[in-house]
Short mmCIF file of C-alpha atoms and ligand atoms in Angstrom, two decimals:
data_model
loop_
_atom_site.label_atom_id
_atom_site.label_comp_id
_atom_site.label_asym_id
_atom_site.label_seq_id
_atom_site.Cartn_x
_atom_site.Cartn_y
_atom_site.Cartn_z
CA MET D 9 295.93 84.26 111.77
CA ILE D 10 298.19 82.97 114.72
CA PRO D 11 298.66 79.43 114.36
CA PRO D 12 297.88 77.13 117.32
CA LYS D 13 300.02 77.81 120.76
CA PRO D 14 299.45 75.76 123.70
CA VAL D 15 298.18 77.81 126.74
CA PRO D 16 301.07 77.92 129.39
CA ARG D 17 300.14 77.30 132.93
CA PRO D 18 299.84 80.07 135.59
CA ASP D 19 303.13 81.35 137.07
CA LYS D 20 303.21 79.58 140.23
CA VAL D 21 302.20 75.83 140.80
CA SER D 22 303.05 73.27 143.35
CA LEU D 23 305.81 70.49 142.19
CA LEU D 24 302.84 68.01 142.26
CA THR D 25 301.04 69.99 139.73
CA TYR D 26 304.05 70.55 137.84
CA MET D 27 304.75 67.02 137.58
CA ARG D 28 301.01 66.33 136.77
CA LEU D 29 301.15 69.13 133.89
CA PHE D 30 304.47 67.59 132.64
CA ARG D 31 302.86 63.88 132.41
CA VAL D 32 300.37 65.63 130.08
CA ASP D 33 302.96 67.73 128.13
CA ILE D 34 306.23 69.48 128.72
CA LEU D 35 304.84 72.61 126.53
CA SER D 36 301.84 73.51 128.78
CA ALA D 37 303.50 72.70 131.90
CA GLN D 38 305.76 76.05 131.47
CA PRO D 39 305.04 79.54 132.42
CA ALA D 40 304.39 82.32 129.68
CA ARG D 41 307.38 84.29 131.27
CA LEU D 42 309.67 81.81 129.64
CA TYR D 43 309.01 83.38 126.31
CA ARG D 44 310.57 86.47 127.55
CA ALA D 45 313.11 85.26 129.96
CA TRP D 46 316.74 84.79 129.30
CA MET D 47 317.23 82.17 132.06
CA ALA D 48 314.82 80.23 134.56
CA GLU D 49 315.70 77.95 137.32
CA PHE D 50 313.57 75.58 138.60
CA ARG D 51 314.23 73.97 142.25
CA THR D 52 312.54 70.92 143.13
CA PRO D 53 313.53 69.08 146.05
CA PHE D 54 315.55 66.34 143.51
CA PHE D 55 317.18 68.43 141.34
CA ARG D 56 317.57 71.95 139.89
CA SER D 57 317.16 72.83 136.22
CA TYR D 58 318.08 75.73 134.15
CA MET D 59 316.46 76.86 131.14
CA CYS D 60 318.74 78.92 129.21
CA ASN D 61 317.63 80.92 126.23
CA ASP D 62 320.21 83.45 126.35
CA PRO D 63 322.06 83.10 123.08
CA ALA D 64 325.66 83.36 125.32
CA LEU D 65 324.75 80.49 127.41
CA ILE D 66 323.70 78.42 124.36
CA ASP D 67 326.95 78.92 122.86
CA LEU D 68 328.55 78.07 125.89
CA VAL D 69 326.68 74.55 126.17
CA LEU D 70 326.56 73.52 122.71
CA LYS D 71 329.66 75.23 121.09
CA THR D 72 332.27 76.75 123.25
CA ARG D 73 332.47 73.73 126.09
CA PRO D 74 330.54 71.00 124.79
CA ASP D 75 332.24 68.42 126.54
CA ASP D 76 331.52 69.88 130.15
CA PHE D 77 327.76 69.34 129.22
CA PRO D 78 327.09 65.92 128.22
CA LYS D 79 324.16 64.03 127.97
CA SER D 80 322.90 62.70 131.35
CA ASN D 81 322.87 59.17 131.88
CA ARG D 82 319.40 59.01 132.56
CA ILE D 83 318.68 59.51 128.98
CA ARG D 84 320.65 56.97 127.97
CA GLU D 85 319.08 54.73 130.49
CA GLY D 86 315.55 55.52 129.42
CA LEU D 87 316.06 55.01 125.75
CA ALA D 88 318.64 51.87 126.26
CA PRO D 89 316.47 48.84 125.70
CA LEU D 90 315.85 50.25 122.00
CA LEU D 91 318.92 52.33 121.41
CA GLY D 92 321.75 50.49 123.38
CA ASN D 93 324.87 52.56 122.50
CA SER D 94 323.65 54.73 119.75
CA VAL D 95 325.52 57.74 118.96
CA PHE D 96 322.15 59.76 120.37
CA VAL D 97 322.79 58.60 123.84
CA THR D 98 326.70 58.28 124.26
CA ASN D 99 329.48 60.62 125.13
CA GLY D 100 333.00 61.67 125.26
CA PRO D 101 335.31 59.47 123.07
CA GLU D 102 332.86 56.89 122.51
CA TRP D 103 330.43 59.34 121.11
CA LYS D 104 333.28 61.01 118.93
CA ARG D 105 334.38 57.88 117.30
CA GLN D 106 330.90 57.03 116.49
CA ARG D 107 330.35 60.56 114.64
CA ARG D 108 333.67 60.20 112.89
CA ILE D 109 331.96 56.92 111.25
CA ILE D 110 328.51 58.43 110.67
CA ASP D 111 329.13 61.90 109.46
CA PRO D 112 330.82 60.95 106.10
CA ALA D 113 327.31 59.32 105.13
CA PHE D 114 325.46 62.64 105.48
CA GLU D 115 327.97 65.01 103.89
CA GLY D 116 326.74 67.25 101.07
CA GLY D 117 328.24 64.95 98.28
CA ARG D 118 326.36 62.05 99.67
CA LEU D 119 323.05 63.96 99.77
CA ARG D 120 323.23 64.02 95.94
CA ASP D 121 323.31 60.12 95.86
CA THR D 122 320.57 59.88 98.56
CA PHE D 123 318.27 62.55 96.76
CA PRO D 124 316.55 59.95 93.98
CA ALA D 125 315.60 57.65 97.05
CA ILE D 126 313.94 60.90 98.86
CA ARG D 127 312.00 61.83 95.56
CA ASP D 128 310.79 58.45 94.79
CA ALA D 129 309.05 57.82 98.18
CA GLY D 130 307.54 61.39 97.63
CA THR D 131 306.17 60.22 94.15
CA ALA D 132 304.91 57.14 95.95
CA ALA D 133 303.32 59.17 98.28
CA VAL D 134 301.46 61.44 95.92
CA ASP D 135 300.09 58.06 94.37
CA ARG D 136 299.06 56.62 97.48
CA MET D 137 297.34 59.76 99.05
CA ALA D 138 293.76 59.69 99.67
CA GLN D 139 291.25 62.55 98.84
CA GLY D 140 288.78 63.94 101.35
CA PRO D 141 289.23 64.51 104.88
CA VAL D 142 292.74 62.68 105.98
CA GLU D 143 294.59 62.55 109.18
CA VAL D 144 297.91 63.93 107.90
CA GLU D 145 300.37 63.07 110.93
CA GLU D 146 299.53 59.23 110.12
CA ALA D 147 299.95 60.03 106.33
CA MET D 148 303.54 61.77 106.83
CA SER D 149 304.78 59.17 109.51
CA HIS D 150 304.14 56.52 106.68
CA LEU D 151 305.92 58.89 104.19
CA ALA D 152 308.98 59.62 106.54
CA ALA D 153 309.46 56.07 107.42
CA ASP D 154 309.44 54.98 103.62
CA VAL D 155 312.02 57.88 103.07
CA ILE D 156 313.96 56.17 105.96
CA PHE D 157 313.94 52.73 104.54
CA ARG D 158 314.60 53.85 101.02
CA THR D 159 317.47 55.90 101.83
CA LEU D 160 319.16 53.23 104.56
CA PHE D 161 318.45 50.01 103.13
CA SER D 162 317.21 50.58 99.53
CA ILE D 163 313.88 48.84 100.47
CA PRO D 164 310.29 50.79 100.22
CA ILE D 165 307.96 50.80 102.92
CA GLU D 166 305.96 48.03 101.41
CA HIS D 167 308.78 45.57 101.85
CA HIS D 168 307.90 42.90 104.50
CA MET D 169 310.86 43.75 106.56
CA ALA D 170 310.19 47.36 106.44
CA GLN D 171 306.48 46.67 107.33
CA ALA D 172 307.68 44.70 110.20
CA VAL D 173 309.82 47.20 111.59
CA PHE D 174 307.41 50.04 111.03
CA HIS D 175 304.55 48.52 112.79
CA GLU D 176 306.57 47.43 115.41
CA PHE D 177 307.79 50.82 116.32
CA ARG D 178 304.08 51.95 116.52
CA ALA D 179 303.64 49.20 119.28
CA TYR D 180 306.65 50.29 120.91
CA GLN D 181 305.36 54.19 120.95
CA ARG D 182 301.68 52.94 122.06
CA THR D 183 303.32 50.96 125.23
CA GLN D 184 305.33 53.88 126.11
CA PRO D 185 303.48 57.14 124.80
CA ILE D 186 305.57 59.84 126.47
CA LEU D 187 308.69 57.99 125.58
CA ASN D 188 309.96 57.15 129.16
CA LEU D 189 309.46 60.43 131.35
CA ALA D 190 312.31 59.39 133.45
CA ALA D 191 314.67 60.20 130.65
CA PHE D 192 313.30 63.87 130.69
CA LEU D 193 312.14 64.31 133.68
CA PRO D 194 315.21 64.31 136.24
CA LEU D 195 314.18 61.99 139.04
CA PRO D 196 316.44 61.11 141.95
CA ARG D 197 319.03 58.57 141.22
CA TRP D 198 317.52 56.22 143.75
CA PHE D 199 313.83 56.07 141.90
CA PRO D 200 313.42 52.60 140.24
CA ARG D 201 313.38 53.06 136.37
CA LEU D 202 311.07 50.38 135.61
CA HIS D 203 310.66 49.47 131.92
CA ARG D 204 307.21 48.23 131.16
CA ASN D 205 307.25 44.53 129.97
CA ALA D 206 305.62 45.41 126.76
CA THR D 207 308.15 47.98 125.91
CA LEU D 208 310.93 45.79 126.62
CA GLN D 209 309.54 43.10 124.51
CA SER D 210 308.84 45.43 121.45
CA ALA D 211 312.30 46.80 121.71
CA ARG D 212 313.67 43.25 121.48
CA LYS D 213 311.62 42.75 118.38
CA ILE D 214 312.57 45.82 116.73
CA ARG D 215 316.01 45.18 117.49
CA ALA D 216 315.97 41.43 116.15
CA LEU D 217 314.55 42.79 112.88
CA ILE D 218 317.26 45.24 112.38
CA THR D 219 319.87 42.95 113.31
CA GLU D 220 318.32 40.75 110.48
CA LEU D 221 318.34 43.68 107.81
CA THR D 222 322.36 44.46 109.03
CA GLU D 223 323.37 41.08 108.71
CA THR D 224 322.00 40.19 105.25
CA ARG D 225 323.63 43.72 104.15
CA ALA D 226 327.08 42.61 105.91
CA ALA D 227 326.44 39.49 103.59
CA GLU D 228 325.84 41.39 100.26
CA ILE D 229 328.68 43.90 101.16
CA ALA D 230 331.29 40.79 101.51
CA ALA D 231 329.53 39.37 98.20
CA GLY D 232 329.87 42.53 96.38
CA THR D 233 326.23 42.82 95.63
CA ALA D 234 325.59 45.45 98.11
CA PRO D 235 323.51 48.64 97.09
CA ASP D 236 325.16 51.93 97.14
CA ASP D 237 323.06 53.50 100.04
CA LEU D 238 323.36 55.13 103.41
CA ALA D 239 323.71 51.46 105.42
CA THR D 240 326.33 50.43 103.08
CA LYS D 241 328.13 53.64 103.27
CA ILE D 242 328.29 53.48 107.10
CA MET D 243 329.18 49.95 107.24
CA GLN D 244 331.90 50.16 104.87
CA THR D 245 333.67 53.49 106.49
CA ALA D 246 336.51 52.95 108.83
CA ASP D 247 337.20 55.34 112.06
CA PRO D 248 340.08 57.62 110.56
CA GLU D 249 341.82 57.48 113.61
CA THR D 250 341.75 53.74 114.24
CA GLY D 251 340.68 51.83 110.96
CA ALA D 252 337.93 49.81 113.06
CA ARG D 253 334.28 49.52 111.45
CA PHE D 254 331.01 49.17 113.19
CA ASP D 255 330.44 45.75 114.05
CA THR D 256 326.88 44.49 113.68
CA GLN D 257 325.62 45.49 117.23
CA GLU D 258 326.83 49.00 117.05
CA MET D 259 325.31 49.11 113.59
CA VAL D 260 321.97 47.95 114.78
CA ASP D 261 322.30 50.58 117.55
CA GLN D 262 322.58 53.28 114.95
CA VAL D 263 320.01 51.96 112.61
CA ALA D 264 317.42 52.20 115.54
CA ILE D 265 318.37 55.67 116.03
CA PHE D 266 318.40 56.62 112.66
CA PHE D 267 315.11 55.35 112.10
CA LEU D 268 313.44 56.78 115.59
CA ALA D 269 315.25 60.41 115.02
CA GLY D 270 314.90 60.32 111.44
CA HIS D 271 311.23 59.44 110.86
CA GLU D 272 309.33 60.81 114.06
CA THR D 273 310.87 64.35 113.54
CA SER D 274 310.36 64.73 109.87
CA ALA D 275 306.80 63.56 109.80
CA SER D 276 305.96 65.95 112.72
CA ALA D 277 307.48 68.80 110.43
CA LEU D 278 305.74 67.83 107.33
CA ALA D 279 302.50 67.44 109.07
CA TRP D 280 302.59 70.92 110.69
CA ALA D 281 303.82 72.16 107.39
CA LEU D 282 300.73 71.12 105.47
CA TYR D 283 298.45 72.59 108.27
CA LEU D 284 300.12 75.91 108.03
CA LEU D 285 299.95 75.66 104.25
CA ALA D 286 296.02 74.84 104.56
CA ILE D 287 295.31 77.82 107.28
CA HIS D 288 297.60 80.09 104.75
CA PRO D 289 296.10 79.74 101.51
CA ASP D 290 298.33 82.34 99.64
CA VAL D 291 301.37 80.94 100.76
CA GLN D 292 300.20 77.67 99.60
CA ASP D 293 299.49 78.96 96.06
CA ARG D 294 303.25 80.12 95.77
CA VAL D 295 304.66 76.94 96.87
CA ALA D 296 302.43 74.74 94.41
CA ALA D 297 303.50 77.57 91.91
CA GLU D 298 307.35 77.37 92.36
CA SER D 299 306.90 73.40 92.37
CA ARG D 300 304.93 73.46 89.36
CA ALA D 301 308.09 75.19 87.69
CA LEU D 302 310.22 72.49 87.96
CA PRO D 303 310.37 69.30 85.89
CA GLU D 304 308.09 66.28 86.18
CA VAL D 305 310.97 64.36 87.67
CA PRO D 306 313.04 66.84 89.65
CA GLY D 307 316.59 66.15 89.91
CA PHE D 308 319.07 67.28 93.03
CA ALA D 309 320.00 70.64 91.17
CA ASP D 310 316.49 71.68 90.90
CA LEU D 311 316.29 72.20 94.54
CA SER D 312 317.99 75.18 94.34
CA ARG D 313 314.93 76.73 92.83
CA LEU D 314 312.52 75.89 95.54
CA LYS D 315 313.64 79.04 97.83
CA PHE D 316 310.36 80.01 98.77
CA THR D 317 309.39 76.43 99.84
CA ARG D 318 312.46 76.00 101.71
CA ASP D 319 311.74 79.10 103.88
CA VAL D 320 308.39 77.90 104.35
CA PHE D 321 309.85 74.54 105.69
CA ARG D 322 312.25 76.85 107.86
CA GLU D 323 309.30 78.74 109.25
CA THR D 324 307.56 75.70 110.03
CA LEU D 325 310.75 74.30 111.92
CA ARG D 326 310.77 77.54 113.68
CA LEU D 327 306.95 77.49 115.01
CA TYR D 328 306.83 73.83 115.52
CA PRO D 329 310.35 72.64 116.26
CA PRO D 330 310.05 68.65 116.56
CA VAL D 331 312.69 68.47 119.13
CA PRO D 332 311.16 71.06 121.51
CA MET D 333 313.77 70.66 124.22
CA MET D 334 317.23 69.14 124.89
CA VAL D 335 318.63 68.53 128.04
CA ARG D 336 322.47 68.41 129.33
CA GLU D 337 323.94 68.06 132.71
CA ASN D 338 326.55 70.34 134.12
CA THR D 339 330.00 68.40 135.10
CA LYS D 340 331.73 71.38 136.60
CA PRO D 341 330.68 74.29 138.87
CA GLU D 342 329.51 77.13 136.47
CA THR D 343 328.13 80.70 137.09
CA PHE D 344 325.26 81.23 134.64
CA ARG D 345 323.99 85.07 134.35
CA ASN D 346 325.74 85.73 137.79
CA ARG D 347 323.93 82.52 139.50
CA HIS D 348 326.12 79.45 140.94
CA VAL D 349 325.18 76.32 139.17
CA LYS D 350 326.28 73.28 141.23
CA PRO D 351 327.51 70.17 139.03
CA GLY D 352 324.74 67.99 138.01
CA GLY D 353 322.22 70.85 137.27
CA GLN D 354 319.97 70.15 134.35
CA ILE D 355 320.69 72.39 131.47
CA VAL D 356 317.47 72.85 129.42
CA LEU D 357 317.80 74.06 125.97
CA SER D 358 314.28 74.90 124.41
CA PRO D 359 314.00 75.60 120.61
CA TRP D 360 310.42 75.91 121.56
CA HIS D 361 310.95 78.90 123.54
CA LEU D 362 313.68 80.46 121.70
CA HIS D 363 312.19 80.33 118.35
CA ARG D 364 309.20 82.32 120.03
CA HIS D 365 311.30 84.31 122.15
CA GLU D 366 309.66 87.93 122.60
CA ARG D 367 312.97 89.50 122.74
CA LEU D 368 314.60 88.27 119.79
CA TRP D 369 311.76 87.72 116.66
CA ASP D 370 309.52 90.06 115.55
CA THR D 371 305.96 88.80 115.43
CA PRO D 372 307.46 85.73 117.09
CA ASP D 373 303.75 83.62 116.96
CA ALA D 374 303.15 84.66 113.41
CA PHE D 375 303.70 82.50 110.42
CA ASP D 376 305.78 84.57 108.19
CA PRO D 377 308.00 82.64 105.82
CA ASP D 378 309.16 85.92 103.87
CA ARG D 379 311.37 86.72 107.43
CA TRP D 380 313.52 84.68 106.07
CA SER D 381 314.65 86.90 103.20
CA ARG D 382 314.60 89.94 105.35
CA GLU D 383 317.85 91.51 106.46
CA GLN D 384 316.51 92.09 109.87
CA THR D 385 315.88 88.18 110.38
CA ARG D 386 319.77 87.76 110.17
CA ILE D 387 320.77 88.21 113.83
CA ALA D 388 317.68 86.00 115.14
CA ALA D 389 318.47 83.34 112.59
CA ARG D 390 321.80 83.28 113.78
CA ASP D 391 321.20 83.18 117.64
CA ALA D 392 317.74 82.06 118.19
CA TYR D 393 316.98 79.45 115.80
CA MET D 394 318.14 75.65 116.35
CA PRO D 395 315.69 73.29 115.32
CA PHE D 396 318.85 70.66 114.67
CA SER D 397 320.86 71.87 117.81
CA ALA D 398 324.15 73.33 117.01
CA GLY D 399 327.92 72.90 117.66
CA PRO D 400 329.69 69.48 117.23
CA ARG D 401 326.38 67.66 118.54
CA VAL D 402 324.24 69.08 115.81
CA CYS D 403 321.84 66.62 114.13
CA THR D 404 323.65 64.53 111.92
CA GLY D 405 320.22 64.50 109.29
CA ALA D 406 319.79 68.14 109.57
CA GLY D 407 321.19 68.46 105.63
CA PHE D 408 319.19 65.59 104.77
CA ALA D 409 315.89 66.88 106.67
CA MET D 410 316.06 69.94 104.80
CA VAL D 411 316.20 68.42 101.43
CA GLU D 412 313.85 65.98 102.40
CA GLY D 413 310.97 68.78 103.91
CA THR D 414 311.54 70.94 101.00
CA LEU D 415 311.30 68.55 98.43
CA LEU D 416 308.44 66.42 99.86
CA MET D 417 306.48 69.51 100.41
CA ALA D 418 306.72 70.74 96.71
CA GLN D 419 305.56 67.53 95.46
CA LEU D 420 302.94 67.16 97.78
CA ALA D 421 301.81 70.93 96.88
CA ARG D 422 302.23 70.33 93.23
CA ALA D 423 299.61 67.43 93.47
CA PHE D 424 296.81 68.51 95.88
CA ARG D 425 295.38 71.25 97.56
CA PHE D 426 294.92 71.38 101.46
CA ASP D 427 292.29 73.05 103.40
CA PRO D 428 291.32 73.07 106.76
CA ILE D 429 288.33 71.37 108.45
CA PRO D 430 286.29 73.89 110.08
CA ASP D 431 286.47 74.15 113.93
CA ASP D 432 289.20 71.12 113.82
CA ILE D 433 292.02 73.30 115.31
CA PRO D 434 295.20 70.92 116.09
CA THR D 435 296.52 71.50 119.60
CA PRO D 436 300.43 71.19 119.69
CA VAL D 437 301.55 69.14 122.55
CA ALA D 438 305.14 67.77 123.13
CA HIS D 439 306.29 64.55 124.38
CA LEU D 440 309.69 63.66 122.81
CA THR D 441 308.69 65.38 119.31
CA VAL D 442 305.88 68.12 119.00
CA ARG D 443 302.53 66.53 117.69
CA ALA D 444 298.96 67.22 117.55
CA GLU D 445 297.04 66.21 120.52
CA ASN D 446 294.52 64.41 118.40
CA GLY D 447 296.11 64.57 115.21
CA ILE D 448 295.78 66.91 112.23
CA ARG D 449 292.99 66.71 109.88
CA LEU D 450 293.04 68.10 106.44
CA GLN D 451 290.63 67.97 103.37
CA ILE D 452 292.69 67.16 100.43
CA THR D 453 291.71 67.73 96.81
CA ARG D 454 293.85 66.41 93.84
CA ARG D 455 294.40 69.63 91.55
CA ALA D 456 293.69 69.32 87.99
C1 HEM M 522 313.26 67.72 110.69
C2 HEM M 522 313.75 66.62 110.99
C3 HEM M 522 314.68 66.51 112.24
C4 HEM M 522 314.89 67.24 113.72
C5 HEM M 522 314.13 68.61 113.63
C6 HEM M 522 315.90 66.73 114.20
C7 HEM M 522 316.68 67.07 115.12
C8 HEM M 522 317.70 66.97 116.01
C9 HEM M 522 318.13 67.47 117.31
C10 HEM M 522 317.56 68.79 117.71
C11 HEM M 522 318.91 66.63 117.70
C12 HEM M 522 319.76 67.01 118.85
C13 HEM M 522 319.17 66.37 119.97
C14 HEM M 522 320.09 66.65 121.33
O1 HEM M 522 321.14 66.95 121.30
O2 HEM M 522 319.28 66.03 122.26
C15 HEM M 522 319.09 65.68 116.81
C16 HEM M 522 320.19 64.84 116.43
C17 HEM M 522 320.14 63.72 115.99
N1 HEM M 522 319.50 63.59 114.79
FE1 HEM M 522 318.08 64.70 113.79
N2 HEM M 522 316.36 65.77 113.30
C18 HEM M 522 315.63 65.71 112.30
C19 HEM M 522 315.69 64.55 111.17
C20 HEM M 522 316.92 63.55 111.34
C21 HEM M 522 317.14 62.64 110.55
C22 HEM M 522 316.59 62.52 109.00
C23 HEM M 522 318.38 61.97 110.86
C24 HEM M 522 318.90 60.55 110.14
C25 HEM M 522 318.32 59.83 109.22
C26 HEM M 522 318.24 62.60 112.17
C27 HEM M 522 319.55 61.68 113.07
C28 HEM M 522 320.05 62.17 114.33
C29 HEM M 522 321.10 61.63 115.05
C30 HEM M 522 321.71 60.48 115.01
C31 HEM M 522 321.26 62.66 116.20
C32 HEM M 522 322.23 62.20 117.22
C33 HEM M 522 323.43 63.08 116.99
C34 HEM M 522 324.32 63.15 118.14
O3 HEM M 522 323.88 63.08 119.39
O4 HEM M 522 325.57 63.25 118.00
N3 HEM M 522 317.64 63.53 112.67
N4 HEM M 522 318.24 65.64 115.76
#
């Protein structure tokens, strides 16, 4: 059974139609040929964009000369009211300094310390989960938010501050259902970027709440009573080059992006993973069996025994990469596959297309977690798989997210059976993350 894939648009459409489709969803706005092309150029009156599926070009942009392909200012402008100057939107020396302070908190050794908080969020989700038909995107959003609060600030989602942030984030997303189109669709520079009033208000409230959490934490650090979690670690880390630490405003920017980048993405991946398990009961049984072989309260070392579960999560990220596309801008003249690219081109890297590329993968649209243990997948895994991006700007939370996704899926599959609801087939759509158009409903039964 081939899992759901959006219907591509016809090859040739007018700019107006393209913009309209884009507004609905960037995946169905693209033509089918992108699943076979090495590169595609889109010409519009305002800009040119180049989608690159050629692994050599992706390497050039993300790994060989990333400084020549920064994130465009439009992305920063679109997200500034909420994210300020967070690591997600900055470039150059400012971005490098921020990464020097943040990265140590996410290193392998630290993941061991973070593990119990992730597991406790999983246990709470198992206790909370309803039986019967359940909309799992919502349930996974709740769970992924719980993980972020527990790992960053040592508070569960039930804490009043966590509740307030979580609810305000939802309000923010509702006011801005496509998370600011202008950030993704390169409009001419003179085009006014109006932020809706409600969006601005919501962003302000979220930042006020996060400021309170951050200031409280700063006081606890000063008093020597701070818990040893990600927030404490980041706030105590000095830049090895300058010795400076984040001030409160900078920390608020980073917390906002950890919350946004870390919870929407993981929630999307987990919800699709559960759907894929539901429509592949044989795979689900294998995941449940692997999980049942672990101790009742698994420890960090037990993760290495969840090999198949990890491959299921990997395969989910291949078919439904939560971040479907990334955009960069070239600052110098470039030659891409014999085509001249003037500075200011929008360089689109698309995990969505790359992961389903017909020349790079066998049976690209099939759900086949066993492919990850086959030798012939090695090249595609290296050249055509980047759910977390690649190079120095790779997702800071990549290791964290792999632990989180694998462990939570195991905990859920051990406790419950997931079945599809007849004729209720989710359609993937992409705004900033890949979601189902009308949610994902599954029949959930607690296992004996
Ligand atoms: C399955 C889960 C996740 C996926 C698929 C994912 C994917 C990505 C991708 C593709 C990027 C690069 C975006 C771009 O360059 O335009 C990114 C960046 C980022 N992610 Fe994740 N992410 C996930 C979870 C997390 C978590 C759990 C955290 C933190 C707790 C996190 C924090 C970040 C940050 C801070 C950046 C910006 C890095 C930079 O620009 O230097 N992500 N993520």
